[in-house]
mmCIF file of C-alpha atoms in Angstrom:
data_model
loop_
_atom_site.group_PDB
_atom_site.id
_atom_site.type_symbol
_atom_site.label_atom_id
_atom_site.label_comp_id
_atom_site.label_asym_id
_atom_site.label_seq_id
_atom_site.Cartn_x
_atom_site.Cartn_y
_atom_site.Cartn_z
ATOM 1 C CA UNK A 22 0.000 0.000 0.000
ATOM 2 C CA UNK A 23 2.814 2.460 0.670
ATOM 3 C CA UNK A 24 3.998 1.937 -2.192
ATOM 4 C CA UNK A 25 1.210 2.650 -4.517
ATOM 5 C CA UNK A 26 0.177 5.663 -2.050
ATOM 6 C CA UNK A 27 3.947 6.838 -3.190
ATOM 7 C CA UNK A 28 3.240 6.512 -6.911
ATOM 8 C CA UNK A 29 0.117 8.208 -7.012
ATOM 9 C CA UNK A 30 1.862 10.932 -5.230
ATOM 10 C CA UNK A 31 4.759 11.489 -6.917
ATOM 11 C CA UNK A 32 4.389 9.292 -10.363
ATOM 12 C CA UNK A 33 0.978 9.455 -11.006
ATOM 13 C CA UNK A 34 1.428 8.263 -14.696
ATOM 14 C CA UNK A 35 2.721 4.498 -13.687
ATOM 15 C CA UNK A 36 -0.103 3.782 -11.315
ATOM 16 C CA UNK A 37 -1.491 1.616 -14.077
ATOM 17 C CA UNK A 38 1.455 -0.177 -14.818
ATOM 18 C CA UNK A 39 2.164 -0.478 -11.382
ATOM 19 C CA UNK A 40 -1.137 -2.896 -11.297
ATOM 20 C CA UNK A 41 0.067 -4.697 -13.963
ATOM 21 C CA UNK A 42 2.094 -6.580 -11.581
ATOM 22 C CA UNK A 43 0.833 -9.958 -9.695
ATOM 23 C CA UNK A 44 1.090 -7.906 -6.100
ATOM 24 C CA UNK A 45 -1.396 -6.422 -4.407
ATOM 25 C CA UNK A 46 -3.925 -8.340 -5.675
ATOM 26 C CA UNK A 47 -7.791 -6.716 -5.544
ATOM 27 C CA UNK A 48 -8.527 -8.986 -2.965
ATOM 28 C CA UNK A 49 -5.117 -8.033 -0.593
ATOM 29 C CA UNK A 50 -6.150 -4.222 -1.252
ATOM 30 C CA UNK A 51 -10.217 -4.753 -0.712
ATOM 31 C CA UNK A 52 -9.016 -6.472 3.040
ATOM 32 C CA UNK A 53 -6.420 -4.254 3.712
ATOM 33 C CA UNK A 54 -9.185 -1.571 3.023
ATOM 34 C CA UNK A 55 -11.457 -2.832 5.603
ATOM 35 C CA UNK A 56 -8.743 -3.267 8.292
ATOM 36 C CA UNK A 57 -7.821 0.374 7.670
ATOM 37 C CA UNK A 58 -11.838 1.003 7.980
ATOM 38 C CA UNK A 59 -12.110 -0.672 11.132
ATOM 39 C CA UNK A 60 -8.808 1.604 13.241
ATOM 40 C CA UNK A 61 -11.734 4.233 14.282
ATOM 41 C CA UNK A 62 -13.737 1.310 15.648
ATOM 42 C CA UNK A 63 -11.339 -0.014 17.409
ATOM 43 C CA UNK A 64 -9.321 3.034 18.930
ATOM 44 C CA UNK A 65 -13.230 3.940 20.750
ATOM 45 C CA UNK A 66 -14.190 0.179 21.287
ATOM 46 C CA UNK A 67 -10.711 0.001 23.100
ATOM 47 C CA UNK A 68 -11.567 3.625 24.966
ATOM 48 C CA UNK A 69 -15.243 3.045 25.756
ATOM 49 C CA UNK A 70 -13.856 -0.459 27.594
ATOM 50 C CA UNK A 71 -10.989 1.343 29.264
ATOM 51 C CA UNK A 72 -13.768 3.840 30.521
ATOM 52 C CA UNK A 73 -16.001 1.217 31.493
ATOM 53 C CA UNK A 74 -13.102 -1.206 33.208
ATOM 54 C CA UNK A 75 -12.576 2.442 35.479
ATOM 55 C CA UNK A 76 -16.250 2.855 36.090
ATOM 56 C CA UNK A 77 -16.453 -0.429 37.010
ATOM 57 C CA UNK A 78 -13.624 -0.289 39.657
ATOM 58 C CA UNK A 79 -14.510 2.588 41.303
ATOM 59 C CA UNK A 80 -18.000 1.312 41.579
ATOM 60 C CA UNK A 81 -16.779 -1.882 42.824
ATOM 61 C CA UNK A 82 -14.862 0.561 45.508
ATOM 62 C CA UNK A 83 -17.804 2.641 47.316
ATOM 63 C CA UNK A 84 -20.897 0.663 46.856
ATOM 64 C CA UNK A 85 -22.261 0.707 49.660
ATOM 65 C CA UNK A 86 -22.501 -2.321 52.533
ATOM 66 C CA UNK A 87 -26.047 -3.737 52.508
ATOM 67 C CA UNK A 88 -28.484 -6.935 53.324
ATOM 68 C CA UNK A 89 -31.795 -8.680 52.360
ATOM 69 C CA UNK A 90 -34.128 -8.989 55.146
ATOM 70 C CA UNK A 91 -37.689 -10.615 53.783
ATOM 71 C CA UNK A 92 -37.099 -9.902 50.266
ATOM 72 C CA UNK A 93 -35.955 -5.867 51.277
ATOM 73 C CA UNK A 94 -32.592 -4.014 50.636
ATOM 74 C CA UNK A 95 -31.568 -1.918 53.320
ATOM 75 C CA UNK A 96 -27.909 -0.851 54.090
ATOM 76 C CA UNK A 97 -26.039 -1.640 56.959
ATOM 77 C CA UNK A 98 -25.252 1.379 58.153
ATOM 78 C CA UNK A 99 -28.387 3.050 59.039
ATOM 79 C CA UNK A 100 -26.821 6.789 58.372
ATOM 80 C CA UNK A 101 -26.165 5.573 54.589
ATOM 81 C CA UNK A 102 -27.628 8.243 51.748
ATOM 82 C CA UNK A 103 -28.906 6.975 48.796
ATOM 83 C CA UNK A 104 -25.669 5.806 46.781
ATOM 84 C CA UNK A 105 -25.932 7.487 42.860
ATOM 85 C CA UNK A 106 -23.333 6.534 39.774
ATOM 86 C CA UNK A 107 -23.700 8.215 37.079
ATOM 87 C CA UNK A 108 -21.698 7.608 34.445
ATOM 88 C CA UNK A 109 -20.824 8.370 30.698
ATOM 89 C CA UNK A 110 -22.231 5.096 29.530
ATOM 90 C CA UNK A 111 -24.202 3.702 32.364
ATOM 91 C CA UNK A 112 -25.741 4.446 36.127
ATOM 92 C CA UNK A 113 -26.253 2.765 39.284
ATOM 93 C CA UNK A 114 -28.290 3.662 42.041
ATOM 94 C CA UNK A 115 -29.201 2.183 45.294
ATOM 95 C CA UNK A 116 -32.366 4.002 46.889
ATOM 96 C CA UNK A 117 -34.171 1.740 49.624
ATOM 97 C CA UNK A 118 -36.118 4.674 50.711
ATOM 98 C CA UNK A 119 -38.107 4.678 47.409
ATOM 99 C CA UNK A 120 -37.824 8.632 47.070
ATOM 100 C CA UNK A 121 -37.451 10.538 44.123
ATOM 101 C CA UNK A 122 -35.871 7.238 41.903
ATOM 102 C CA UNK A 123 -36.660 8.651 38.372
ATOM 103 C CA UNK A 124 -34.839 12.482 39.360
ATOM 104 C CA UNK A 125 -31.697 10.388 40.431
ATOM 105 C CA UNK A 126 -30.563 9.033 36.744
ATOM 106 C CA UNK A 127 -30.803 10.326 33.533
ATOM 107 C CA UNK A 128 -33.704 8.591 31.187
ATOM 108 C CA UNK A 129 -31.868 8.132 27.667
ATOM 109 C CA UNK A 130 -29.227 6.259 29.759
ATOM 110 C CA UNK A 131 -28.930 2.905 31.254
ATOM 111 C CA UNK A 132 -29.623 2.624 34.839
ATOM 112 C CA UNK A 133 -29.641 -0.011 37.078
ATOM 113 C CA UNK A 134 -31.450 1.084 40.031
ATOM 114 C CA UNK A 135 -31.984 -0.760 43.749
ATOM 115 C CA UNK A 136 -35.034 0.126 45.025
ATOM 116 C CA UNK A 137 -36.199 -1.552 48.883
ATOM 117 C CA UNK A 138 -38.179 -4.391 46.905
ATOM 118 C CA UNK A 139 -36.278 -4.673 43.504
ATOM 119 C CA UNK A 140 -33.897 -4.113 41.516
ATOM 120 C CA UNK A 141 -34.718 -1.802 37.755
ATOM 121 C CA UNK A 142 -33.084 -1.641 34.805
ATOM 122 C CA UNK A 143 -34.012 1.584 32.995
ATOM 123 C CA UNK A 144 -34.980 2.373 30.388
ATOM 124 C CA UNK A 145 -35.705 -1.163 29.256
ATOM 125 C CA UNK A 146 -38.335 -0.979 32.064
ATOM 126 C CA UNK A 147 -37.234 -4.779 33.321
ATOM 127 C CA UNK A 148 -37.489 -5.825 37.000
ATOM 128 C CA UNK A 149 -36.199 -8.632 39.358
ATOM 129 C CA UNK A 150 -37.584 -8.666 42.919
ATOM 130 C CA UNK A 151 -35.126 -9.523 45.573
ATOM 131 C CA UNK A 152 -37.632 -12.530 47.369
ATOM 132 C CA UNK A 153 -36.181 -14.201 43.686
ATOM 133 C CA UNK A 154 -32.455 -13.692 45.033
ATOM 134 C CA UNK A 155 -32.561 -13.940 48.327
ATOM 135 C CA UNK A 156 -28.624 -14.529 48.883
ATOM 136 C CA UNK A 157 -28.232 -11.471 47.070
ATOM 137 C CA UNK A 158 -25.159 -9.324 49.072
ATOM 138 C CA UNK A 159 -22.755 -6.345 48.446
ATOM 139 C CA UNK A 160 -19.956 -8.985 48.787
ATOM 140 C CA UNK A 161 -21.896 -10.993 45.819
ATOM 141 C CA UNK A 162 -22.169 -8.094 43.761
ATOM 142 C CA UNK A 163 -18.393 -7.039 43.758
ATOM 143 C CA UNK A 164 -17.487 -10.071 43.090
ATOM 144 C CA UNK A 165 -20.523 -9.987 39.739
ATOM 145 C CA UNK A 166 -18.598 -6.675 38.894
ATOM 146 C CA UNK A 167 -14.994 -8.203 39.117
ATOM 147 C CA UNK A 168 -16.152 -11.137 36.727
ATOM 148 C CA UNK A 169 -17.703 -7.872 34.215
ATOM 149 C CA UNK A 170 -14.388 -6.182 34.585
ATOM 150 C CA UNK A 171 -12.615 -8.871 33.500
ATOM 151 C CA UNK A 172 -14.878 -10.134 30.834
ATOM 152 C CA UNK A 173 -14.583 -6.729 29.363
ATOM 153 C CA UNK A 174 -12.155 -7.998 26.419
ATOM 154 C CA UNK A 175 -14.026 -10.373 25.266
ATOM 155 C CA UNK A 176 -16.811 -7.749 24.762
ATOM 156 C CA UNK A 177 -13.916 -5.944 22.882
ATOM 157 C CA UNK A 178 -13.476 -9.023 20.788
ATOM 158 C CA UNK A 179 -16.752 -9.268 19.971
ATOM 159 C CA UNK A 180 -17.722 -5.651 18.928
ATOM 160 C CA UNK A 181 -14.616 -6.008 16.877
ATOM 161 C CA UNK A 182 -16.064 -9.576 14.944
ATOM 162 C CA UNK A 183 -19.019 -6.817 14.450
ATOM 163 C CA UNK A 184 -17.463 -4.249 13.402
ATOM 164 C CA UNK A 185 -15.547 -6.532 10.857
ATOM 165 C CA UNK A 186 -18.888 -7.625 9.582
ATOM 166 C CA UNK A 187 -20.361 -4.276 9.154
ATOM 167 C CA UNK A 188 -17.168 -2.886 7.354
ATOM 168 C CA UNK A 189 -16.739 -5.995 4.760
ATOM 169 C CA UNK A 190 -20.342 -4.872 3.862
ATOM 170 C CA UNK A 191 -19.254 -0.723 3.933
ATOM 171 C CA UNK A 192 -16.502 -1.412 1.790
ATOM 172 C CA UNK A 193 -18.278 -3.686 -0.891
ATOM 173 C CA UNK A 194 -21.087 -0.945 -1.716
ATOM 174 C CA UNK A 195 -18.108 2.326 -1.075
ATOM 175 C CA UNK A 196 -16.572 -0.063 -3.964
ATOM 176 C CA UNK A 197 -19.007 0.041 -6.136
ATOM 177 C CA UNK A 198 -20.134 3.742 -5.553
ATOM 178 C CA UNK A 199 -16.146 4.698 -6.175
ATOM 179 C CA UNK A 200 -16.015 2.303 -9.541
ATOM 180 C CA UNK A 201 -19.323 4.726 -10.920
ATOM 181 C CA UNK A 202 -17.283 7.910 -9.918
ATOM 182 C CA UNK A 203 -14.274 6.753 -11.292
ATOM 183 C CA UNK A 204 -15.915 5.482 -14.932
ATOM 184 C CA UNK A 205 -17.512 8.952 -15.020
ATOM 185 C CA UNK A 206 -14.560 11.098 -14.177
ATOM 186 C CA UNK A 207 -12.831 8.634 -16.993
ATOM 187 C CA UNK A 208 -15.431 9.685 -19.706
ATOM 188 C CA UNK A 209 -14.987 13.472 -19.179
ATOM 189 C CA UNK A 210 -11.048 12.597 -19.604
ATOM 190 C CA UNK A 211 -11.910 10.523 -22.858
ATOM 191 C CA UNK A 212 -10.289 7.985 -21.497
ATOM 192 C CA UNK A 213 -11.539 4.535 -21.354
ATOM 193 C CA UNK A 214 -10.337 0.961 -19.045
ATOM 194 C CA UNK A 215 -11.390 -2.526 -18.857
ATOM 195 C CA UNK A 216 -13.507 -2.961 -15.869
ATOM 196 C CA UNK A 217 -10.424 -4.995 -13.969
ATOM 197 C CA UNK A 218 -8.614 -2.467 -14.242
ATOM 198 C CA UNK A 219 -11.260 -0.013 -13.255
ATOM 199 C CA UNK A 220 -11.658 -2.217 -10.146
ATOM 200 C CA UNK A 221 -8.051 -2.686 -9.239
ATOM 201 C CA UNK A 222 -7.571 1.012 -9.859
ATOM 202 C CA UNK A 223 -10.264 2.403 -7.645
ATOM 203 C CA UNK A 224 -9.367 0.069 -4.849
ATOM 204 C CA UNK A 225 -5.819 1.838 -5.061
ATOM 205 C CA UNK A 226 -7.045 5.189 -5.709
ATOM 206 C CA UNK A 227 -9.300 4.984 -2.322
ATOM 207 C CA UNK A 228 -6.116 4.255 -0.081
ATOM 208 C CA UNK A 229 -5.766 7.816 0.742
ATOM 209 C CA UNK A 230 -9.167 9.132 0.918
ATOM 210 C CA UNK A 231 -9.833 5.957 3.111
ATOM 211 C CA UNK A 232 -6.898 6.329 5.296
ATOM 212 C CA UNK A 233 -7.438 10.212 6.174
ATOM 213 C CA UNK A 234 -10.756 9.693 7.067
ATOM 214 C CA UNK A 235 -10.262 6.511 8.917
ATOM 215 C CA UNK A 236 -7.371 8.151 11.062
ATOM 216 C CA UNK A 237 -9.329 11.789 10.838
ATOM 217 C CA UNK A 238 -12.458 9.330 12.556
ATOM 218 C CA UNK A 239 -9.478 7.923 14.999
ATOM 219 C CA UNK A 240 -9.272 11.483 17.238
ATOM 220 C CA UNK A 241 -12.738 13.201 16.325
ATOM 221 C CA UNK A 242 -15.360 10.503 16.929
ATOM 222 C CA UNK A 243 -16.470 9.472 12.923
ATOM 223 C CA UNK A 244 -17.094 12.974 12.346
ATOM 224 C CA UNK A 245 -16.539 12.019 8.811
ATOM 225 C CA UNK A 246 -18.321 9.634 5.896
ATOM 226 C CA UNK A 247 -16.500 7.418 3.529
ATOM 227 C CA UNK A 248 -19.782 8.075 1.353
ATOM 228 C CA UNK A 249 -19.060 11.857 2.114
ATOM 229 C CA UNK A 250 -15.703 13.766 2.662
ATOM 230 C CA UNK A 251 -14.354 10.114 1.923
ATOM 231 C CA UNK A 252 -16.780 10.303 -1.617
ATOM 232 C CA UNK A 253 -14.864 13.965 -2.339
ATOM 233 C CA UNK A 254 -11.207 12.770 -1.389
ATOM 234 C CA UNK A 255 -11.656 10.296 -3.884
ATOM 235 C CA UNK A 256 -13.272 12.203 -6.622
ATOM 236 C CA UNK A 257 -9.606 15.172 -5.991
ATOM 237 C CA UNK A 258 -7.221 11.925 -5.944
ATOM 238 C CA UNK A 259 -8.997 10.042 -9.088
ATOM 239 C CA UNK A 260 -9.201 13.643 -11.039
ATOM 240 C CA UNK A 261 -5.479 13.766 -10.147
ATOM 241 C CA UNK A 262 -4.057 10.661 -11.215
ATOM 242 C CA UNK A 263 -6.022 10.527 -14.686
ATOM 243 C CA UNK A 264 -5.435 13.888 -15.319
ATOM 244 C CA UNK A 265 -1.657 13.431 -15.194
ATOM 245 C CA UNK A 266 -2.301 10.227 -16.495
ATOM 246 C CA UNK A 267 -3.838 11.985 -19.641
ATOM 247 C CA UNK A 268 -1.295 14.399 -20.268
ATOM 248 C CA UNK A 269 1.089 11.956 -20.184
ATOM 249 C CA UNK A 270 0.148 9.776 -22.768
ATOM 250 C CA UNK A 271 -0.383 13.005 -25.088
ATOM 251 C CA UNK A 272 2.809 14.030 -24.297
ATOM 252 C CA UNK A 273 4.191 10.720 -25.178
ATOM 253 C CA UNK A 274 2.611 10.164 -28.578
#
């Protein structure tokens, strides 16, 4: 790849005979493509997690000490306020005095609330009453969110497998929608290509466009499309190459 992002930089001309040769295949650039798609996903899968991991340890930390006494939460320490979480991604909240639950978390967000009878997970509106888990302790549930913090890899793996999934699929329509813009920027050249070499040049022409936004999406949160600023990158880098392209083949005649 870095060597076909230096031709198209600096020898624009020889990009076609550069594909000429065996290496990279279509298929090597197409996956290469979707690895480079997937870096965004993974820098914020990797940061939500690390968040998460912290929230989870401090959590595990200052929750408060507290029993079930026929099927009803109340903490050990009779002086204990209600004990509110709230975090970037989730919130936890134990209330036994019932007062004021839904002004304690924030409603778009998910919330797993104590209550003296039950335990709530908002918004999904789901409850489990504690006569159901009657061995149910504070020791129990540090030991549920060790188990979570640990697990929290394996969540990263599987967002990843995802994220995989969902980019394989991105990059075989941003393909497609590249090959039309890159016959149709041909035409107005006059120039014309069979339609492997159409495909194995627009999978080299979208290195750069793919790999700005991609690293662009890295630090400012996918603040950018492939199908947009990606779509206009392309368009500037495939005017480039066949316009040079173009003049050097008059020039050479």
């Amino acid at each position: 790849m870095l060597r076909l992002i230096r031709i198209i930089l600096m020898q624009p001309h020889r990009l076609n005979e550069a594909l000429v040769q065996v290496k990279p295949t279509y298929r090597q650039l197409f996956f290469r493509l979707v690895l480079v798609m997937m870096l965004p996903i993974l820098v914020q899968s990797y940061q939500v997690t690390e968040h998460i991991k912290s929230d989870i340890g401090q959590i595990q930390q200052t929750i408060p000490a507290f029993t079930l006494k026929n099927g009803e939460l109340s903490f050990n320490n009779p002086k204990q306020k209600p004990y509110v979480f709230l975090g970037d991604y989730f919130n936890l909240l134990f209330n036994p005095s019932d007062k004021n639950v839904r002004l304690l978390h924030k409603d778009k967000q998910a919330s797993i609330i104590f209550t003296k009878e039950k335990v709530m997970i908002e918004p999904a509106g789901k409850s489990y009453v504690y006569k159901d888990y009657p061995r149910l302790t504070d020791g129990m549930l540090r030991q549920m969110l060790v188990l979570l913090k640990e697990s929290s890899f394996e969540y990263l793996f599987f967002l990843l497998g995802i994220a995989f999934v969902l980019c394989y699929i991105s990059m075989i329509f941003l393909q497609f929608v590249y090959r039309m813009l890159f016959t149709f920027i041909a035409m107005t050249l006059g120039m014309r290509a069979a339609p492997f070499i159409v495909q194995r040049m627009t999978a080299s022409l979208s290195i750069l466009p793919i790999i700005l936004v991609s690293i662009w999406n890295c630090f400012f949160h996918m603040s950018w499309s492939y199908f947009g600023v990606g779509l206009v990158l392309f368009a500037l880098t495939c005017y480039y190459v066949l316009f040079k392209t173009r003049k050097y083949q008059i020039k050479m005649k």
